[in-house]
PDB file of N, CA and C in Angstrom:
ATOM      1  N   MET A 201     111.280-196.022  48.264  1.00  0.00           N
ATOM      2  CA  MET A 201     112.419-196.757  47.756  1.00  0.00           C
ATOM      3  C   MET A 201     111.881-197.845  46.826  1.00  0.00           C
ATOM      4  N   PRO A 202     112.306-197.885  45.610  1.00  0.00           N
ATOM      5  CA  PRO A 202     111.860-198.982  44.708  1.00  0.00           C
ATOM      6  C   PRO A 202     112.346-200.384  45.167  1.00  0.00           C
ATOM      7  N   ALA A 203     111.550-201.333  44.915  1.00  0.00           N
ATOM      8  CA  ALA A 203     111.913-202.715  45.291  1.00  0.00           C
ATOM      9  C   ALA A 203     112.996-203.237  44.265  1.00  0.00           C
ATOM     10  N   THR A 204     114.021-203.777  44.851  1.00  0.00           N
ATOM     11  CA  THR A 204     114.985-204.435  44.019  1.00  0.00           C
ATOM     12  C   THR A 204     115.278-205.759  44.632  1.00  0.00           C
ATOM     13  N   GLY A 205     115.538-206.796  43.850  1.00  0.00           N
ATOM     14  CA  GLY A 205     115.857-208.082  44.465  1.00  0.00           C
ATOM     15  C   GLY A 205     114.596-208.658  45.072  1.00  0.00           C
ATOM     16  N   SER A 206     114.759-209.625  45.977  1.00  0.00           N
ATOM     17  CA  SER A 206     113.635-210.309  46.610  1.00  0.00           C
ATOM     18  C   SER A 206     113.099-209.420  47.710  1.00  0.00           C
ATOM     19  N   LEU A 207     111.893-209.730  48.139  1.00  0.00           N
ATOM     20  CA  LEU A 207     111.277-209.056  49.195  1.00  0.00           C
ATOM     21  C   LEU A 207     112.016-209.287  50.503  1.00  0.00           C
ATOM     22  N   ALA A 208     112.594-210.536  50.646  1.00  0.00           N
ATOM     23  CA  ALA A 208     113.426-210.785  51.845  1.00  0.00           C
ATOM     24  C   ALA A 208     114.562-209.857  51.977  1.00  0.00           C
ATOM     25  N   ASP A 209     115.238-209.518  50.874  1.00  0.00           N
ATOM     26  CA  ASP A 209     116.350-208.641  50.859  1.00  0.00           C
ATOM     27  C   ASP A 209     115.949-207.214  51.224  1.00  0.00           C
ATOM     28  N   LEU A 210     114.683-206.805  50.694  1.00  0.00           N
ATOM     29  CA  LEU A 210     114.178-205.519  50.980  1.00  0.00           C
ATOM     30  C   LEU A 210     113.860-205.365  52.447  1.00  0.00           C
ATOM     31  N   ILE A 211     113.261-206.386  53.055  1.00  0.00           N
ATOM     32  CA  ILE A 211     112.883-206.396  54.463  1.00  0.00           C
ATOM     33  C   ILE A 211     114.193-206.330  55.323  1.00  0.00           C
ATOM     34  N   ALA A 212     115.214-207.113  54.968  1.00  0.00           N
ATOM     35  CA  ALA A 212     116.477-207.092  55.712  1.00  0.00           C
ATOM     36  C   ALA A 212     117.180-205.658  55.598  1.00  0.00           C
ATOM     37  N   THR A 213     117.111-205.134  54.423  1.00  0.00           N
ATOM     38  CA  THR A 213     117.727-203.778  54.230  1.00  0.00           C
ATOM     39  C   THR A 213     116.957-202.773  55.121  1.00  0.00           C
ATOM     40  N   ARG A 214     115.701-202.775  55.033  1.00  0.00           N
ATOM     41  CA  ARG A 214     114.928-201.789  55.838  1.00  0.00           C
ATOM     42  C   ARG A 214     115.198-201.929  57.340  1.00  0.00           C
ATOM     43  N   LEU A 215     115.175-203.232  57.826  1.00  0.00           N
ATOM     44  CA  LEU A 215     115.371-203.358  59.264  1.00  0.00           C
ATOM     45  C   LEU A 215     116.736-203.087  59.585  1.00  0.00           C
ATOM     46  N   THR A 216     117.730-203.393  58.858  1.00  0.00           N
ATOM     47  CA  THR A 216     119.145-203.047  59.154  1.00  0.00           C
ATOM     48  C   THR A 216     119.264-201.601  59.232  1.00  0.00           C
ATOM     49  N   ALA A 217     118.774-200.863  58.324  1.00  0.00           N
ATOM     50  CA  ALA A 217     118.868-199.385  58.357  1.00  0.00           C
ATOM     51  C   ALA A 217     118.239-198.705  59.506  1.00  0.00           C
ATOM     52  N   ALA A 218     117.016-199.243  59.906  1.00  0.00           N
ATOM     53  CA  ALA A 218     116.265-198.702  61.006  1.00  0.00           C
ATOM     54  C   ALA A 218     116.702-199.029  62.397  1.00  0.00           C
ATOM     55  N   LEU A 219     117.189-200.317  62.545  1.00  0.00           N
ATOM     56  CA  LEU A 219     117.386-200.914  63.819  1.00  0.00           C
ATOM     57  C   LEU A 219     118.772-201.400  64.101  1.00  0.00           C
ATOM     58  N   ALA A 220     119.657-201.462  63.190  1.00  0.00           N
ATOM     59  CA  ALA A 220     121.039-201.940  63.277  1.00  0.00           C
ATOM     60  C   ALA A 220     121.042-203.257  64.124  1.00  0.00           C
ATOM     61  N   PRO A 221     120.412-204.258  63.634  1.00  0.00           N
ATOM     62  CA  PRO A 221     120.341-205.535  64.408  1.00  0.00           C
ATOM     63  C   PRO A 221     121.693-206.208  64.554  1.00  0.00           C
ATOM     64  N   THR A 222     121.857-206.820  65.711  1.00  0.00           N
ATOM     65  CA  THR A 222     123.029-207.697  65.902  1.00  0.00           C
ATOM     66  C   THR A 222     122.787-209.116  65.354  1.00  0.00           C
ATOM     67  N   GLN A 223     121.495-209.424  65.236  1.00  0.00           N
ATOM     68  CA  GLN A 223     121.158-210.706  64.504  1.00  0.00           C
ATOM     69  C   GLN A 223     119.793-210.491  63.824  1.00  0.00           C
ATOM     70  N   LEU A 224     119.695-210.991  62.610  1.00  0.00           N
ATOM     71  CA  LEU A 224     118.470-210.883  61.858  1.00  0.00           C
ATOM     72  C   LEU A 224     118.287-212.056  60.905  1.00  0.00           C
ATOM     73  N   ASP A 225     117.092-212.655  61.136  1.00  0.00           N
ATOM     74  CA  ASP A 225     116.628-213.671  60.187  1.00  0.00           C
ATOM     75  C   ASP A 225     115.308-213.338  59.592  1.00  0.00           C
ATOM     76  N   VAL A 226     115.293-213.372  58.271  1.00  0.00           N
ATOM     77  CA  VAL A 226     114.050-213.080  57.602  1.00  0.00           C
ATOM     78  C   VAL A 226     113.628-214.395  56.903  1.00  0.00           C
ATOM     79  N   ILE A 227     112.467-214.900  57.294  1.00  0.00           N
ATOM     80  CA  ILE A 227     112.091-216.234  56.894  1.00  0.00           C
ATOM     81  C   ILE A 227     110.731-216.140  56.083  1.00  0.00           C
ATOM     82  N   ASN A 228     110.743-216.662  54.893  1.00  0.00           N
ATOM     83  CA  ASN A 228     109.590-216.718  54.101  1.00  0.00           C
ATOM     84  C   ASN A 228     108.749-217.876  54.455  1.00  0.00           C
ATOM     85  N   ASP A 229     107.546-217.580  54.927  1.00  0.00           N
ATOM     86  CA  ASP A 229     106.605-218.665  55.367  1.00  0.00           C
ATOM     87  C   ASP A 229     105.522-218.854  54.328  1.00  0.00           C
ATOM     88  N   SER A 230     105.644-218.225  53.227  1.00  0.00           N
ATOM     89  CA  SER A 230     104.499-218.199  52.249  1.00  0.00           C
ATOM     90  C   SER A 230     104.054-219.560  51.782  1.00  0.00           C
ATOM     91  N   HIS A 231     104.993-220.487  51.643  1.00  0.00           N
ATOM     92  CA  HIS A 231     104.640-221.847  51.178  1.00  0.00           C
ATOM     93  C   HIS A 231     103.740-222.535  52.122  1.00  0.00           C
ATOM     94  N   HIS A 232     103.659-222.113  53.387  1.00  0.00           N
ATOM     95  CA  HIS A 232     102.661-222.716  54.303  1.00  0.00           C
ATOM     96  C   HIS A 232     101.269-222.175  54.128  1.00  0.00           C
ATOM     97  N   HIS A 233     101.140-221.159  53.310  1.00  0.00           N
ATOM     98  CA  HIS A 233      99.848-220.484  53.232  1.00  0.00           C
ATOM     99  C   HIS A 233      99.379-220.497  51.796  1.00  0.00           C
ATOM    100  N   SER A 234      99.969-221.217  50.919  1.00  0.00           N
ATOM    101  CA  SER A 234      99.600-221.332  49.446  1.00  0.00           C
ATOM    102  C   SER A 234      98.102-221.710  49.349  1.00  0.00           C
ATOM    103  N   GLY A 235      97.395-220.871  48.574  1.00  0.00           N
ATOM    104  CA  GLY A 235      96.031-221.119  48.391  1.00  0.00           C
ATOM    105  C   GLY A 235      95.146-220.524  49.485  1.00  0.00           C
ATOM    106  N   HIS A 236      95.739-220.044  50.514  1.00  0.00           N
ATOM    107  CA  HIS A 236      94.882-219.466  51.607  1.00  0.00           C
ATOM    108  C   HIS A 236      94.614-217.963  51.403  1.00  0.00           C
ATOM    109  N   LEU A 237      93.834-217.433  52.255  1.00  0.00           N
ATOM    110  CA  LEU A 237      93.538-215.985  52.271  1.00  0.00           C
ATOM    111  C   LEU A 237      94.855-215.187  52.428  1.00  0.00           C
ATOM    112  N   GLY A 238      95.106-214.195  51.553  1.00  0.00           N
ATOM    113  CA  GLY A 238      96.279-213.408  51.592  1.00  0.00           C
ATOM    114  C   GLY A 238      97.413-213.942  50.721  1.00  0.00           C
ATOM    115  N   ASP A 239      97.282-215.141  50.173  1.00  0.00           N
ATOM    116  CA  ASP A 239      98.305-215.637  49.208  1.00  0.00           C
ATOM    117  C   ASP A 239      97.978-214.931  47.926  1.00  0.00           C
ATOM    118  N   ASP A 240      98.981-214.043  47.522  1.00  0.00           N
ATOM    119  CA  ASP A 240      98.806-213.317  46.290  1.00  0.00           C
ATOM    120  C   ASP A 240      99.471-213.974  45.095  1.00  0.00           C
ATOM    121  N   GLY A 241      99.935-215.233  45.273  1.00  0.00           N
ATOM    122  CA  GLY A 241     100.556-215.939  44.189  1.00  0.00           C
ATOM    123  C   GLY A 241     102.048-215.609  43.914  1.00  0.00           C
ATOM    124  N   THR A 242     102.585-214.715  44.670  1.00  0.00           N
ATOM    125  CA  THR A 242     103.997-214.301  44.395  1.00  0.00           C
ATOM    126  C   THR A 242     104.978-215.202  45.184  1.00  0.00           C
ATOM    127  N   GLY A 243     104.421-215.874  46.167  1.00  0.00           N
ATOM    128  CA  GLY A 243     105.325-216.692  47.014  1.00  0.00           C
ATOM    129  C   GLY A 243     106.115-215.839  48.044  1.00  0.00           C
ATOM    130  N   GLU A 244     105.615-214.554  48.212  1.00  0.00           N
ATOM    131  CA  GLU A 244     106.234-213.618  49.136  1.00  0.00           C
ATOM    132  C   GLU A 244     105.211-212.797  49.884  1.00  0.00           C
ATOM    133  N   SER A 245     104.333-213.523  50.536  1.00  0.00           N
ATOM    134  CA  SER A 245     103.243-212.780  51.275  1.00  0.00           C
ATOM    135  C   SER A 245     103.257-212.949  52.740  1.00  0.00           C
ATOM    136  N   HIS A 246     103.869-214.054  53.265  1.00  0.00           N
ATOM    137  CA  HIS A 246     103.843-214.365  54.675  1.00  0.00           C
ATOM    138  C   HIS A 246     105.252-214.555  55.209  1.00  0.00           C
ATOM    139  N   TRP A 247     105.577-213.817  56.281  1.00  0.00           N
ATOM    140  CA  TRP A 247     107.017-213.663  56.725  1.00  0.00           C
ATOM    141  C   TRP A 247     107.102-213.818  58.222  1.00  0.00           C
ATOM    142  N   THR A 248     108.252-214.252  58.728  1.00  0.00           N
ATOM    143  CA  THR A 248     108.638-214.192  60.053  1.00  0.00           C
ATOM    144  C   THR A 248     109.973-213.489  60.092  1.00  0.00           C
ATOM    145  N   VAL A 249     110.133-212.549  61.100  1.00  0.00           N
ATOM    146  CA  VAL A 249     111.363-211.806  61.262  1.00  0.00           C
ATOM    147  C   VAL A 249     111.804-212.101  62.714  1.00  0.00           C
ATOM    148  N   ALA A 250     112.961-212.699  62.879  1.00  0.00           N
ATOM    149  CA  ALA A 250     113.612-212.798  64.172  1.00  0.00           C
ATOM    150  C   ALA A 250     114.777-211.851  64.196  1.00  0.00           C
ATOM    151  N   ILE A 251     114.616-210.880  65.155  1.00  0.00           N
ATOM    152  CA  ILE A 251     115.564-209.781  65.133  1.00  0.00           C
ATOM    153  C   ILE A 251     116.041-209.470  66.574  1.00  0.00           C
ATOM    154  N   GLU A 252     117.362-209.239  66.740  1.00  0.00           N
ATOM    155  CA  GLU A 252     117.985-208.826  68.000  1.00  0.00           C
ATOM    156  C   GLU A 252     118.629-207.464  67.787  1.00  0.00           C
ATOM    157  N   SER A 253     118.247-206.465  68.629  1.00  0.00           N
ATOM    158  CA  SER A 253     118.829-205.148  68.423  1.00  0.00           C
ATOM    159  C   SER A 253     118.907-204.391  69.764  1.00  0.00           C
ATOM    160  N   GLU A 254     119.929-203.592  69.913  1.00  0.00           N
ATOM    161  CA  GLU A 254     120.085-202.738  71.104  1.00  0.00           C
ATOM    162  C   GLU A 254     118.843-201.739  71.129  1.00  0.00           C
ATOM    163  N   ALA A 255     118.217-201.464  70.057  1.00  0.00           N
ATOM    164  CA  ALA A 255     117.128-200.558  69.976  1.00  0.00           C
ATOM    165  C   ALA A 255     115.927-201.090  70.896  1.00  0.00           C
ATOM    166  N   PHE A 256     115.921-202.403  71.140  1.00  0.00           N
ATOM    167  CA  PHE A 256     114.809-202.984  71.955  1.00  0.00           C
ATOM    168  C   PHE A 256     115.049-202.943  73.400  1.00  0.00           C
ATOM    169  N   VAL A 257     116.222-202.578  73.832  1.00  0.00           N
ATOM    170  CA  VAL A 257     116.557-202.621  75.318  1.00  0.00           C
ATOM    171  C   VAL A 257     115.528-201.725  76.065  1.00  0.00           C
ATOM    172  N   GLY A 258     114.878-202.369  77.137  1.00  0.00           N
ATOM    173  CA  GLY A 258     113.944-201.549  77.969  1.00  0.00           C
ATOM    174  C   GLY A 258     112.566-201.335  77.371  1.00  0.00           C
ATOM    175  N   LEU A 259     112.370-201.956  76.129  1.00  0.00           N
ATOM    176  CA  LEU A 259     111.015-201.764  75.514  1.00  0.00           C
ATOM    177  C   LEU A 259     110.147-203.006  75.674  1.00  0.00           C
ATOM    178  N   SER A 260     108.878-202.787  75.724  1.00  0.00           N
ATOM    179  CA  SER A 260     107.921-203.868  75.886  1.00  0.00           C
ATOM    180  C   SER A 260     107.827-204.629  74.533  1.00  0.00           C
ATOM    181  N   ARG A 261     107.255-205.738  74.516  1.00  0.00           N
ATOM    182  CA  ARG A 261     107.038-206.558  73.312  1.00  0.00           C
ATOM    183  C   ARG A 261     106.327-205.767  72.215  1.00  0.00           C
ATOM    184  N   VAL A 262     105.292-205.087  72.641  1.00  0.00           N
ATOM    185  CA  VAL A 262     104.436-204.284  71.795  1.00  0.00           C
ATOM    186  C   VAL A 262     105.268-203.131  71.144  1.00  0.00           C
ATOM    187  N   ASN A 263     106.038-202.442  71.909  1.00  0.00           N
ATOM    188  CA  ASN A 263     106.838-201.349  71.443  1.00  0.00           C
ATOM    189  C   ASN A 263     107.909-201.779  70.476  1.00  0.00           C
ATOM    190  N   ARG A 264     108.444-202.979  70.749  1.00  0.00           N
ATOM    191  CA  ARG A 264     109.445-203.624  69.841  1.00  0.00           C
ATOM    192  C   ARG A 264     108.785-203.883  68.513  1.00  0.00           C
ATOM    193  N   GLN A 265     107.604-204.392  68.587  1.00  0.00           N
ATOM    194  CA  GLN A 265     106.929-204.760  67.286  1.00  0.00           C
ATOM    195  C   GLN A 265     106.567-203.527  66.563  1.00  0.00           C
ATOM    196  N   ARG A 266     106.176-202.453  67.273  1.00  0.00           N
ATOM    197  CA  ARG A 266     105.924-201.199  66.608  1.00  0.00           C
ATOM    198  C   ARG A 266     107.131-200.677  65.823  1.00  0.00           C
ATOM    199  N   LEU A 267     108.324-200.809  66.389  1.00  0.00           N
ATOM    200  CA  LEU A 267     109.561-200.312  65.692  1.00  0.00           C
ATOM    201  C   LEU A 267     109.698-201.126  64.414  1.00  0.00           C
ATOM    202  N   VAL A 268     109.478-202.431  64.470  1.00  0.00           N
ATOM    203  CA  VAL A 268     109.665-203.190  63.269  1.00  0.00           C
ATOM    204  C   VAL A 268     108.557-202.854  62.221  1.00  0.00           C
ATOM    205  N   ASN A 269     107.286-202.742  62.734  1.00  0.00           N
ATOM    206  CA  ASN A 269     106.198-202.322  61.861  1.00  0.00           C
ATOM    207  C   ASN A 269     106.479-200.998  61.186  1.00  0.00           C
ATOM    208  N   ASN A 270     107.030-199.993  61.877  1.00  0.00           N
ATOM    209  CA  ASN A 270     107.248-198.726  61.361  1.00  0.00           C
ATOM    210  C   ASN A 270     108.251-198.789  60.221  1.00  0.00           C
ATOM    211  N   ALA A 271     109.357-199.646  60.453  1.00  0.00           N
ATOM    212  CA  ALA A 271     110.398-199.784  59.456  1.00  0.00           C
ATOM    213  C   ALA A 271     109.831-200.415  58.161  1.00  0.00           C
ATOM    214  N   LEU A 272     108.825-201.137  58.307  1.00  0.00           N
ATOM    215  CA  LEU A 272     108.312-201.921  57.111  1.00  0.00           C
ATOM    216  C   LEU A 272     106.834-201.424  56.718  1.00  0.00           C
ATOM    217  N   ALA A 273     106.445-200.222  57.174  1.00  0.00           N
ATOM    218  CA  ALA A 273     105.043-199.801  57.036  1.00  0.00           C
ATOM    219  C   ALA A 273     104.532-199.807  55.607  1.00  0.00           C
ATOM    220  N   ASP A 274     105.267-199.323  54.632  1.00  0.00           N
ATOM    221  CA  ASP A 274     104.780-199.278  53.276  1.00  0.00           C
ATOM    222  C   ASP A 274     104.696-200.789  52.681  1.00  0.00           C
ATOM    223  N   LEU A 275     105.575-201.651  53.122  1.00  0.00           N
ATOM    224  CA  LEU A 275     105.501-202.992  52.677  1.00  0.00           C
ATOM    225  C   LEU A 275     104.302-203.731  53.247  1.00  0.00           C
ATOM    226  N   LEU A 276     104.047-203.444  54.506  1.00  0.00           N
ATOM    227  CA  LEU A 276     102.851-204.024  55.252  1.00  0.00           C
ATOM    228  C   LEU A 276     101.635-203.489  54.585  1.00  0.00           C
ATOM    229  N   ALA A 277     101.611-202.372  54.035  1.00  0.00           N
ATOM    230  CA  ALA A 277     100.409-201.751  53.438  1.00  0.00           C
ATOM    231  C   ALA A 277     100.121-202.362  52.099  1.00  0.00           C
ATOM    232  N   GLY A 278     101.083-203.117  51.500  1.00  0.00           N
ATOM    233  CA  GLY A 278     100.810-203.701  50.210  1.00  0.00           C
ATOM    234  C   GLY A 278     101.413-205.059  49.946  1.00  0.00           C
ATOM    235  N   ARG A 279     102.613-205.190  50.127  1.00  0.00           N
ATOM    236  CA  ARG A 279     103.295-206.468  49.711  1.00  0.00           C
ATOM    237  C   ARG A 279     103.302-207.623  50.670  1.00  0.00           C
ATOM    238  N   ILE A 280     103.263-207.203  51.967  1.00  0.00           N
ATOM    239  CA  ILE A 280     103.339-208.239  53.049  1.00  0.00           C
ATOM    240  C   ILE A 280     101.914-208.417  53.614  1.00  0.00           C
ATOM    241  N   HIS A 281     101.406-209.679  53.527  1.00  0.00           N
ATOM    242  CA  HIS A 281     100.054-209.919  54.091  1.00  0.00           C
ATOM    243  C   HIS A 281     100.156-210.284  55.594  1.00  0.00           C
ATOM    244  N   ALA A 282     101.201-210.980  55.961  1.00  0.00           N
ATOM    245  CA  ALA A 282     101.268-211.439  57.324  1.00  0.00           C
ATOM    246  C   ALA A 282     102.746-211.392  57.769  1.00  0.00           C
ATOM    247  N   LEU A 283     102.952-210.871  58.985  1.00  0.00           N
ATOM    248  CA  LEU A 283     104.345-210.717  59.483  1.00  0.00           C
ATOM    249  C   LEU A 283     104.307-211.147  61.005  1.00  0.00           C
ATOM    250  N   ALA A 284     105.099-212.208  61.277  1.00  0.00           N
ATOM    251  CA  ALA A 284     105.313-212.664  62.661  1.00  0.00           C
ATOM    252  C   ALA A 284     106.642-212.113  63.102  1.00  0.00           C
ATOM    253  N   ILE A 285     106.703-211.472  64.323  1.00  0.00           N
ATOM    254  CA  ILE A 285     107.856-210.811  64.792  1.00  0.00           C
ATOM    255  C   ILE A 285     108.378-211.392  66.084  1.00  0.00           C
ATOM    256  N   ARG A 286     109.650-211.791  66.060  1.00  0.00           N
ATOM    257  CA  ARG A 286     110.291-212.179  67.344  1.00  0.00           C
ATOM    258  C   ARG A 286     111.405-211.244  67.615  1.00  0.00           C
ATOM    259  N   ALA A 287     111.186-210.270  68.431  1.00  0.00           N
ATOM    260  CA  ALA A 287     112.159-209.218  68.669  1.00  0.00           C
ATOM    261  C   ALA A 287     112.729-209.307  70.109  1.00  0.00           C
ATOM    262  N   ARG A 288     114.028-209.233  70.215  1.00  0.00           N
ATOM    263  CA  ARG A 288     114.708-209.288  71.478  1.00  0.00           C
ATOM    264  C   ARG A 288     115.888-208.419  71.509  1.00  0.00           C
ATOM    265  N   ALA A 289     116.232-207.997  72.780  1.00  0.00           N
ATOM    266  CA  ALA A 289     117.470-207.238  72.950  1.00  0.00           C
ATOM    267  C   ALA A 289     118.632-208.197  73.128  1.00  0.00           C
ATOM    268  N   PRO A 290     119.860-207.720  72.957  1.00  0.00           N
ATOM    269  CA  PRO A 290     121.038-208.608  73.251  1.00  0.00           C
ATOM    270  C   PRO A 290     120.996-209.152  74.648  1.00  0.00           C
ATOM    271  N   GLY A 291     121.331-210.441  74.761  1.00  0.00           N
ATOM    272  CA  GLY A 291     121.412-211.050  76.119  1.00  0.00           C
ATOM    273  C   GLY A 291     120.136-211.571  76.571  1.00  0.00           C
ATOM    274  N   GLU A 292     119.055-211.438  75.861  1.00  0.00           N
ATOM    275  CA  GLU A 292     117.748-212.001  76.304  1.00  0.00           C
ATOM    276  C   GLU A 292     117.618-213.430  75.794  1.00  0.00           C
TER     277      GLU A 292
END
């Protein structure tokens, strides 16, 4: 899928399609890493995703993170240097 709009929009679109979140926050943390390793100068290299989804019910933290990583695999391979994930099921 070609990138359109900001990377935050693309991350949100991918996660919405894959995990149907009930809550989703995509936070650009890149300004905290300006000039550091992994800063590619785009201002879109370091991210935090806070996501709540029914898809996480009964899954371990590691398996929840795998679902998020799978949804963003090609972006993690190139455009995203670092991704912090806070994944929870509804009611947690």
